[in-house]
Amino acid sequence: MIASTPNDGSESIVLPNIATSAARIKIEAVDNIFFDISDADFTITETLLISIDDVTLAEGNAGTTDFTFTVSLSEPAGPGGVSFDIATLNHTATTADNDYAAKFLTGQFIPQGSSTYTFSVQVKGDNVLEPDEIFYVDISNVIGATVGKGRGIGTILNDDGELPISDLLDFRVSKNGEGGTVISGAAIIWHVLPEHGIGYFEVEKSYDGRSFSTLRHVPVRAGITAYGTTDSQLQAGPQYYRLKLVDIDGSVSYSRIKAFHWDEVQLVSVHPNPVGSTLSVSFSAARPGDLEVRLINMLGQTTLQQTVGLSAGQNTFSMDVGNLSGGMYFLRYSFGGTSGGGEGCQGVEIVIDYRYRPVFF
């Protein structure tokens, strides 16, 4: 849990979040055979985490559809239970556009012995051909538990028009470089049948889902069924894409509209992980601004906080974690007062392991 700490009479450590009634502490001198173990067992109680899931459903053509979110505890609530507030929040789906009915409840409660709570939001059906849209459900003012995932995402799938193009197999938009070291924009990818009558493609882009302009002209190549392009000129918030197919005979058809959300700041990479002393963190920013980064231990305590001035584009900086105890941490960040990670304050798990720290002779 900790290594090479000074023998100054006391030390703080972060215990693993694993329940046991038979825990003991072993203290061993560095480069010495002598050690001591505490005389009696003590109990470790797991940190109780509260989280909310995501819901994805079709909106329907009329009436309403219930989007039911589940708030879960990592284990049944103890004496006194867990209380919290819960509320919807507009994103690309809004109450002004009559996409869903707003809902806000205070003092919601999970009693002792229970571990779940459900919250239903009414999504309103229509016959309008539009992009997929999302809204948020946030939990706040939690008493009796620590927030794990505090934001649920409701994705309303447009079901008012399927792909009208028989030659198009799929069309999708994702983060370019996701899973790698650099996230540099949007990747637009599509596949067509081996035999088709398409003359060329045009990738179109919109910021409101209604007014589109051409982003890229893509010629058809013989024998090629997989196509793709990228878009690095992104604005913070939603942007929308569709594929225009122009056949050899001049006829035109379109794919379904795909929504893509781009945050003002993207966490690109954290390495090494596990880490011993120095953590290298990379972010991509859409504009200059101050980024606040925190390392949170399993008790929900902020153990390290750092503010970094970001420039537009790729940014890399270091965090000195050499004085922190070994264990699991969460990296959380905010940019311009907005929590990052895609889901409110949800961040990245970091493992600090003293075995990765350099030994000096």
GROMACS .gro file of C-alpha atoms in nm:
model
  361
    1MET     CA    1   0.000   0.000   0.000
    2ILE     CA    2   0.294   0.232   0.060
    3ALA     CA    3   0.672   0.200   0.035
    4SER     CA    4   0.986   0.383   0.147
    5THR     CA    5   0.795   0.618   0.376
    6PRO     CA    6   1.001   0.814   0.633
    7ASN     CA    7   1.008   0.670   0.985
    8ASP     CA    8   0.860   0.984   1.142
    9GLY     CA    9   0.605   0.819   1.371
   10SER     CA   10   0.288   0.828   1.157
   11GLU     CA   11   0.164   0.767   0.804
   12SER     CA   12  -0.169   0.789   0.618
   13ILE     CA   13  -0.261   0.512   0.375
   14VAL     CA   14  -0.553   0.434   0.143
   15LEU     CA   15  -0.702   0.093   0.213
   16PRO     CA   16  -0.833  -0.124  -0.073
   17ASN     CA   17  -1.210  -0.099  -0.126
   18ILE     CA   18  -1.261  -0.466  -0.032
   19ALA     CA   19  -1.478  -0.561   0.266
   20THR     CA   20  -1.317  -0.786   0.525
   21SER     CA   21  -1.329  -0.841   0.900
   22ALA     CA   22  -0.977  -0.986   0.916
   23ALA     CA   23  -0.747  -0.707   0.801
   24ARG     CA   24  -0.407  -0.638   0.956
   25ILE     CA   25  -0.120  -0.400   0.887
   26LYS     CA   26   0.233  -0.527   0.823
   27ILE     CA   27   0.526  -0.288   0.871
   28GLU     CA   28   0.864  -0.388   0.735
   29ALA     CA   29   1.193  -0.200   0.749
   30VAL     CA   30   1.355  -0.117   0.415
   31ASP     CA   31   1.650  -0.348   0.333
   32ASN     CA   32   1.600  -0.527   0.663
   33ILE     CA   33   1.458  -0.861   0.773
   34PHE     CA   34   1.267  -0.715   1.067
   35PHE     CA   35   0.892  -0.655   1.045
   36ASP     CA   36   0.587  -0.623   1.268
   37ILE     CA   37   0.217  -0.708   1.219
   38SER     CA   38  -0.069  -0.547   1.409
   39ASP     CA   39  -0.190  -0.755   1.703
   40ALA     CA   40  -0.563  -0.770   1.620
   41ASP     CA   41  -0.786  -0.792   1.317
   42PHE     CA   42  -0.978  -0.485   1.207
   43THR     CA   43  -1.270  -0.443   0.969
   44ILE     CA   44  -1.267  -0.272   0.629
   45THR     CA   45  -1.606  -0.160   0.503
   46GLU     CA   46  -1.645  -0.103   0.129
   47THR     CA   47  -1.719   0.251   0.011
   48LEU     CA   48  -2.083   0.256  -0.093
   49LEU     CA   49  -2.107   0.388  -0.452
   50ILE     CA   50  -2.419   0.520  -0.622
   51SER     CA   51  -2.448   0.522  -1.003
   52ILE     CA   52  -2.710   0.570  -1.273
   53ASP     CA   53  -2.730   0.378  -1.601
   54ASP     CA   54  -2.794   0.494  -1.959
   55VAL     CA   55  -3.108   0.426  -2.164
   56THR     CA   56  -3.140   0.402  -2.544
   57LEU     CA   57  -3.484   0.355  -2.703
   58ALA     CA   58  -3.680   0.452  -3.013
   59GLU     CA   59  -3.907   0.753  -2.962
   60GLY     CA   60  -4.219   0.607  -3.129
   61ASN     CA   61  -4.451   0.781  -3.374
   62ALA     CA   62  -4.718   0.893  -3.126
   63GLY     CA   63  -4.794   0.908  -2.756
   64THR     CA   64  -4.508   0.868  -2.511
   65THR     CA   65  -4.236   0.613  -2.439
   66ASP     CA   66  -4.101   0.566  -2.087
   67PHE     CA   67  -3.723   0.586  -2.058
   68THR     CA   68  -3.663   0.414  -1.724
   69PHE     CA   69  -3.326   0.484  -1.562
   70THR     CA   70  -3.196   0.266  -1.278
   71VAL     CA   71  -3.001   0.416  -0.990
   72SER     CA   72  -2.792   0.143  -0.828
   73LEU     CA   73  -2.580   0.105  -0.516
   74SER     CA   74  -2.266  -0.106  -0.516
   75GLU     CA   75  -2.419  -0.300  -0.224
   76PRO     CA   76  -2.746  -0.279  -0.027
   77ALA     CA   77  -2.792   0.043   0.171
   78GLY     CA   78  -2.705   0.034   0.538
   79PRO     CA   79  -2.887   0.190   0.834
   80GLY     CA   80  -3.031   0.529   0.741
   81GLY     CA   81  -3.045   0.443   0.370
   82VAL     CA   82  -2.928   0.671   0.088
   83SER     CA   83  -3.103   0.992  -0.022
   84PHE     CA   84  -3.050   1.205  -0.333
   85ASP     CA   85  -3.209   1.447  -0.581
   86ILE     CA   86  -3.261   1.352  -0.944
   87ALA     CA   87  -3.346   1.567  -1.247
   88THR     CA   88  -3.350   1.576  -1.626
   89LEU     CA   89  -3.131   1.817  -1.823
   90ASN     CA   90  -3.156   1.929  -2.186
   91HIS     CA   91  -2.889   1.846  -2.438
   92THR     CA   92  -2.966   1.790  -2.808
   93ALA     CA   93  -3.312   1.674  -2.696
   94THR     CA   94  -3.496   1.963  -2.534
   95THR     CA   95  -3.825   2.030  -2.361
   96ALA     CA   96  -3.866   2.339  -2.579
   97ASP     CA   97  -3.882   2.113  -2.887
   98ASN     CA   98  -4.130   1.887  -2.706
   99ASP     CA   99  -3.886   1.594  -2.717
  100TYR     CA  100  -3.948   1.482  -2.357
  101ALA     CA  101  -4.114   1.591  -2.035
  102ALA     CA  102  -3.886   1.752  -1.778
  103LYS     CA  103  -3.879   1.591  -1.435
  104PHE     CA  104  -3.715   1.695  -1.107
  105LEU     CA  105  -3.753   1.511  -0.777
  106THR     CA  106  -3.593   1.591  -0.442
  107GLY     CA  107  -3.535   1.373  -0.139
  108GLN     CA  108  -3.551   1.040  -0.322
  109PHE     CA  109  -3.460   0.745  -0.102
  110ILE     CA  110  -3.313   0.396  -0.119
  111PRO     CA  111  -3.397   0.229   0.215
  112GLN     CA  112  -3.180   0.001   0.421
  113GLY     CA  113  -3.139  -0.339   0.257
  114SER     CA  114  -3.230  -0.216  -0.092
  115SER     CA  115  -2.988  -0.128  -0.371
  116THR     CA  116  -3.190   0.012  -0.665
  117TYR     CA  117  -3.429   0.293  -0.755
  118THR     CA  118  -3.599   0.364  -1.089
  119PHE     CA  119  -3.675   0.700  -1.251
  120SER     CA  120  -3.894   0.719  -1.562
  121VAL     CA  121  -3.890   1.002  -1.816
  122GLN     CA  122  -4.164   1.035  -2.077
  123VAL     CA  123  -4.026   1.078  -2.430
  124LYS     CA  124  -4.277   1.211  -2.682
  125GLY     CA  125  -4.325   1.036  -3.018
  126ASP     CA  126  -4.357   1.211  -3.353
  127ASN     CA  127  -4.329   1.154  -3.728
  128VAL     CA  128  -4.048   1.404  -3.787
  129LEU     CA  129  -3.736   1.276  -3.964
  130GLU     CA  130  -3.458   1.407  -3.739
  131PRO     CA  131  -3.123   1.302  -3.588
  132ASP     CA  132  -3.092   1.078  -3.284
  133GLU     CA  133  -3.097   1.305  -2.979
  134ILE     CA  134  -2.990   1.282  -2.616
  135PHE     CA  135  -3.087   1.426  -2.278
  136TYR     CA  136  -2.929   1.381  -1.936
  137VAL     CA  137  -3.050   1.259  -1.597
  138ASP     CA  138  -2.832   1.381  -1.308
  139ILE     CA  139  -2.823   1.267  -0.946
  140SER     CA  140  -2.707   1.523  -0.688
  141ASN     CA  141  -2.708   1.609  -0.316
  142VAL     CA  142  -2.632   1.247  -0.227
  143ILE     CA  143  -2.632   1.155   0.143
  144GLY     CA  144  -2.514   0.813   0.257
  145ALA     CA  145  -2.307   0.713  -0.048
  146THR     CA  146  -2.028   0.832  -0.279
  147VAL     CA  147  -2.114   0.919  -0.638
  148GLY     CA  148  -1.965   0.676  -0.888
  149LYS     CA  149  -2.146   0.763  -1.214
  150GLY     CA  150  -2.365   1.064  -1.151
  151ARG     CA  151  -2.506   1.125  -1.499
  152GLY     CA  152  -2.729   0.901  -1.708
  153ILE     CA  153  -2.761   0.954  -2.082
  154GLY     CA  154  -3.095   0.908  -2.253
  155THR     CA  155  -3.053   0.847  -2.628
  156ILE     CA  156  -3.370   0.896  -2.834
  157LEU     CA  157  -3.341   0.696  -3.155
  158ASN     CA  158  -3.518   0.844  -3.454
  159ASP     CA  159  -3.747   0.574  -3.598
  160ASP     CA  160  -3.922   0.787  -3.860
  161GLY     CA  161  -3.705   0.680  -4.151
  162GLU     CA  162  -3.472   0.390  -4.215
  163LEU     CA  163  -3.184   0.393  -4.461
  164PRO     CA  164  -3.360   0.461  -4.791
  165ILE     CA  165  -3.062   0.335  -4.991
  166SER     CA  166  -3.050  -0.034  -5.082
  167ASP     CA  167  -2.679  -0.013  -5.180
  168LEU     CA  168  -2.570   0.134  -4.844
  169LEU     CA  169  -2.497  -0.127  -4.577
  170ASP     CA  170  -2.408   0.108  -4.292
  171PHE     CA  171  -2.304   0.464  -4.209
  172ARG     CA  172  -2.150   0.562  -3.876
  173VAL     CA  173  -1.962   0.846  -3.706
  174SER     CA  174  -1.722   0.805  -3.412
  175LYS     CA  175  -1.424   0.975  -3.253
  176ASN     CA  176  -1.121   0.955  -3.480
  177GLY     CA  177  -0.842   0.776  -3.294
  178GLU     CA  178  -1.064   0.649  -3.012
  179GLY     CA  179  -0.880   0.377  -2.821
  180GLY     CA  180  -0.543   0.511  -2.941
  181THR     CA  181  -0.315   0.790  -2.828
  182VAL     CA  182  -0.469   1.083  -3.016
  183ILE     CA  183  -0.834   1.177  -3.062
  184SER     CA  184  -0.823   1.422  -3.349
  185GLY     CA  185  -1.184   1.468  -3.460
  186ALA     CA  186  -1.469   1.273  -3.614
  187ALA     CA  187  -1.426   0.959  -3.825
  188ILE     CA  188  -1.704   0.904  -4.084
  189ILE     CA  189  -1.718   0.548  -4.221
  190TRP     CA  190  -1.960   0.366  -4.451
  191HIS     CA  191  -1.989   0.040  -4.646
  192VAL     CA  192  -2.170  -0.036  -4.970
  193LEU     CA  193  -2.261  -0.352  -5.161
  194PRO     CA  194  -1.997  -0.492  -5.399
  195GLU     CA  195  -2.235  -0.438  -5.691
  196HIS     CA  196  -2.395  -0.095  -5.699
  197GLY     CA  197  -2.484   0.187  -5.933
  198ILE     CA  198  -2.337   0.476  -5.730
  199GLY     CA  199  -2.146   0.746  -5.916
  200TYR     CA  200  -1.998   0.933  -5.615
  201PHE     CA  201  -2.057   1.023  -5.250
  202GLU     CA  202  -2.083   1.352  -5.065
  203VAL     CA  203  -2.047   1.371  -4.688
  204GLU     CA  204  -2.266   1.654  -4.560
  205LYS     CA  205  -2.245   1.831  -4.225
  206SER     CA  206  -2.480   2.046  -4.016
  207TYR     CA  207  -2.472   2.216  -3.678
  208ASP     CA  208  -2.850   2.217  -3.629
  209GLY     CA  209  -2.953   1.887  -3.794
  210ARG     CA  210  -3.154   2.071  -4.060
  211SER     CA  211  -2.931   2.288  -4.281
  212PHE     CA  212  -2.652   2.079  -4.441
  213SER     CA  213  -2.350   2.169  -4.652
  214THR     CA  214  -2.094   1.950  -4.830
  215LEU     CA  215  -1.797   1.850  -4.615
  216ARG     CA  216  -1.625   1.613  -4.858
  217HIS     CA  217  -1.666   1.480  -5.212
  218VAL     CA  218  -1.564   1.112  -5.230
  219PRO     CA  219  -1.532   0.939  -5.567
  220VAL     CA  220  -1.631   0.574  -5.615
  221ARG     CA  221  -1.342   0.335  -5.672
  222ALA     CA  222  -1.380   0.003  -5.852
  223GLY     CA  223  -1.385  -0.297  -5.620
  224ILE     CA  224  -1.391  -0.085  -5.300
  225THR     CA  225  -1.680  -0.139  -5.057
  226ALA     CA  226  -1.547   0.042  -4.746
  227TYR     CA  227  -1.508   0.421  -4.747
  228GLY     CA  228  -1.420   0.680  -4.489
  229THR     CA  229  -1.312   1.034  -4.421
  230THR     CA  230  -1.240   1.255  -4.120
  231ASP     CA  231  -1.349   1.593  -3.989
  232SER     CA  232  -1.114   1.787  -3.762
  233GLN     CA  233  -1.299   2.120  -3.784
  234LEU     CA  234  -1.534   2.063  -3.491
  235GLN     CA  235  -1.724   2.298  -3.265
  236ALA     CA  236  -1.802   2.222  -2.903
  237GLY     CA  237  -2.142   2.054  -2.882
  238PRO     CA  238  -2.341   1.852  -3.137
  239GLN     CA  239  -2.278   1.831  -3.509
  240TYR     CA  240  -2.468   1.617  -3.757
  241TYR     CA  241  -2.363   1.418  -4.062
  242ARG     CA  242  -2.540   1.247  -4.347
  243LEU     CA  243  -2.425   1.072  -4.663
  244LYS     CA  244  -2.547   1.181  -5.005
  245LEU     CA  245  -2.530   0.913  -5.274
  246VAL     CA  246  -2.550   1.023  -5.637
  247ASP     CA  247  -2.615   0.733  -5.875
  248ILE     CA  248  -2.471   0.700  -6.223
  249ASP     CA  249  -2.814   0.791  -6.363
  250GLY     CA  250  -2.815   1.115  -6.159
  251SER     CA  251  -3.068   1.008  -5.895
  252VAL     CA  252  -2.993   1.119  -5.538
  253SER     CA  253  -3.060   0.951  -5.204
  254TYR     CA  254  -2.952   1.013  -4.845
  255SER     CA  255  -2.856   0.810  -4.541
  256ARG     CA  256  -3.004   0.864  -4.198
  257ILE     CA  257  -2.862   1.160  -4.007
  258LYS     CA  258  -2.598   1.076  -3.746
  259ALA     CA  259  -2.542   1.299  -3.444
  260PHE     CA  260  -2.190   1.342  -3.306
  261HIS     CA  261  -2.104   1.527  -2.984
  262TRP     CA  262  -1.770   1.698  -2.940
  263ASP     CA  263  -1.666   1.827  -2.595
  264GLU     CA  264  -1.451   2.139  -2.568
  265VAL     CA  265  -1.186   1.924  -2.406
  266GLN     CA  266  -1.110   1.556  -2.466
  267LEU     CA  267  -0.898   1.331  -2.245
  268VAL     CA  268  -0.661   1.170  -2.496
  269SER     CA  269  -0.427   0.951  -2.289
  270VAL     CA  270  -0.300   0.879  -1.939
  271HIS     CA  271   0.023   0.684  -1.903
  272PRO     CA  272   0.185   0.492  -1.758
  273ASN     CA  273  -0.097   0.316  -1.576
  274PRO     CA  274  -0.013   0.167  -1.325
  275VAL     CA  275   0.217   0.454  -1.235
  276GLY     CA  276   0.486   0.498  -0.975
  277SER     CA  277   0.592   0.863  -0.959
  278THR     CA  278   0.511   1.071  -1.267
  279LEU     CA  279   0.184   1.055  -1.458
  280SER     CA  280   0.177   1.194  -1.812
  281VAL     CA  281  -0.166   1.329  -1.912
  282SER     CA  282  -0.273   1.447  -2.258
  283PHE     CA  283  -0.579   1.651  -2.349
  284SER     CA  284  -0.710   1.793  -2.674
  285ALA     CA  285  -0.881   2.133  -2.638
  286ALA     CA  286  -1.110   2.313  -2.881
  287ARG     CA  287  -1.007   2.652  -2.738
  288PRO     CA  288  -0.763   2.797  -2.484
  289GLY     CA  289  -0.871   2.776  -2.120
  290ASP     CA  290  -0.792   2.652  -1.771
  291LEU     CA  291  -0.824   2.282  -1.696
  292GLU     CA  292  -0.862   2.163  -1.338
  293VAL     CA  293  -0.749   1.804  -1.277
  294ARG     CA  294  -0.804   1.613  -0.953
  295LEU     CA  295  -0.704   1.269  -0.827
  296ILE     CA  296  -0.975   1.124  -0.601
  297ASN     CA  297  -0.910   0.826  -0.373
  298MET     CA  298  -1.156   0.547  -0.297
  299LEU     CA  299  -1.284   0.743   0.004
  300GLY     CA  300  -1.392   1.025  -0.225
  301GLN     CA  301  -1.115   1.255  -0.101
  302THR     CA  302  -0.919   1.487  -0.330
  303THR     CA  303  -0.555   1.384  -0.286
  304LEU     CA  304  -0.400   1.593  -0.564
  305GLN     CA  305  -0.531   1.897  -0.753
  306GLN     CA  306  -0.364   2.076  -1.042
  307THR     CA  307  -0.471   2.360  -1.271
  308VAL     CA  308  -0.321   2.371  -1.620
  309GLY     CA  309  -0.358   2.636  -1.889
  310LEU     CA  310  -0.449   2.464  -2.216
  311SER     CA  311  -0.396   2.598  -2.565
  312ALA     CA  312  -0.612   2.502  -2.859
  313GLY     CA  313  -0.503   2.160  -2.989
  314GLN     CA  314  -0.297   1.889  -2.822
  315ASN     CA  315  -0.164   1.946  -2.467
  316THR     CA  316   0.052   1.718  -2.250
  317PHE     CA  317   0.155   1.778  -1.889
  318SER     CA  318   0.286   1.580  -1.592
  319MET     CA  319   0.143   1.511  -1.247
  320ASP     CA  320   0.376   1.419  -0.960
  321VAL     CA  321   0.209   1.132  -0.772
  322GLY     CA  322   0.523   1.010  -0.595
  323ASN     CA  323   0.398   1.120  -0.252
  324LEU     CA  324   0.060   0.948  -0.281
  325SER     CA  325  -0.012   0.612  -0.123
  326GLY     CA  326  -0.051   0.310  -0.348
  327GLY     CA  327  -0.404   0.218  -0.452
  328MET     CA  328  -0.688   0.301  -0.691
  329TYR     CA  329  -0.769   0.661  -0.780
  330PHE     CA  330  -1.008   0.842  -1.014
  331LEU     CA  331  -0.882   1.119  -1.242
  332ARG     CA  332  -1.153   1.381  -1.281
  333TYR     CA  333  -1.133   1.706  -1.468
  334SER     CA  334  -1.327   2.021  -1.550
  335PHE     CA  335  -1.277   2.280  -1.821
  336GLY     CA  336  -1.438   2.618  -1.789
  337GLY     CA  337  -1.649   2.490  -1.498
  338THR     CA  338  -1.789   2.193  -1.693
  339SER     CA  339  -1.709   1.843  -1.569
  340GLY     CA  340  -1.539   1.622  -1.823
  341GLY     CA  341  -1.531   1.255  -1.906
  342GLY     CA  342  -1.844   1.241  -2.108
  343GLU     CA  343  -2.065   1.157  -1.813
  344GLY     CA  344  -2.061   1.440  -1.565
  345CYS     CA  345  -1.775   1.383  -1.322
  346GLN     CA  346  -1.703   1.029  -1.433
  347GLY     CA  347  -1.328   0.999  -1.486
  348VAL     CA  348  -1.051   0.748  -1.548
  349GLU     CA  349  -0.926   0.487  -1.303
  350ILE     CA  350  -0.557   0.532  -1.212
  351VAL     CA  351  -0.353   0.272  -1.023
  352ILE     CA  352  -0.060   0.402  -0.818
  353ASP     CA  353   0.186   0.121  -0.739
  354TYR     CA  354   0.504   0.180  -0.539
  355ARG     CA  355   0.675  -0.102  -0.730
  356TYR     CA  356   0.690   0.131  -1.030
  357ARG     CA  357   0.881   0.396  -0.836
  358PRO     CA  358   1.256   0.431  -0.900
  359VAL     CA  359   1.498   0.308  -0.632
  360PHE     CA  360   1.792   0.541  -0.567
  361PHE     CA  361   2.125   0.413  -0.429
   0.00000   0.00000   0.00000
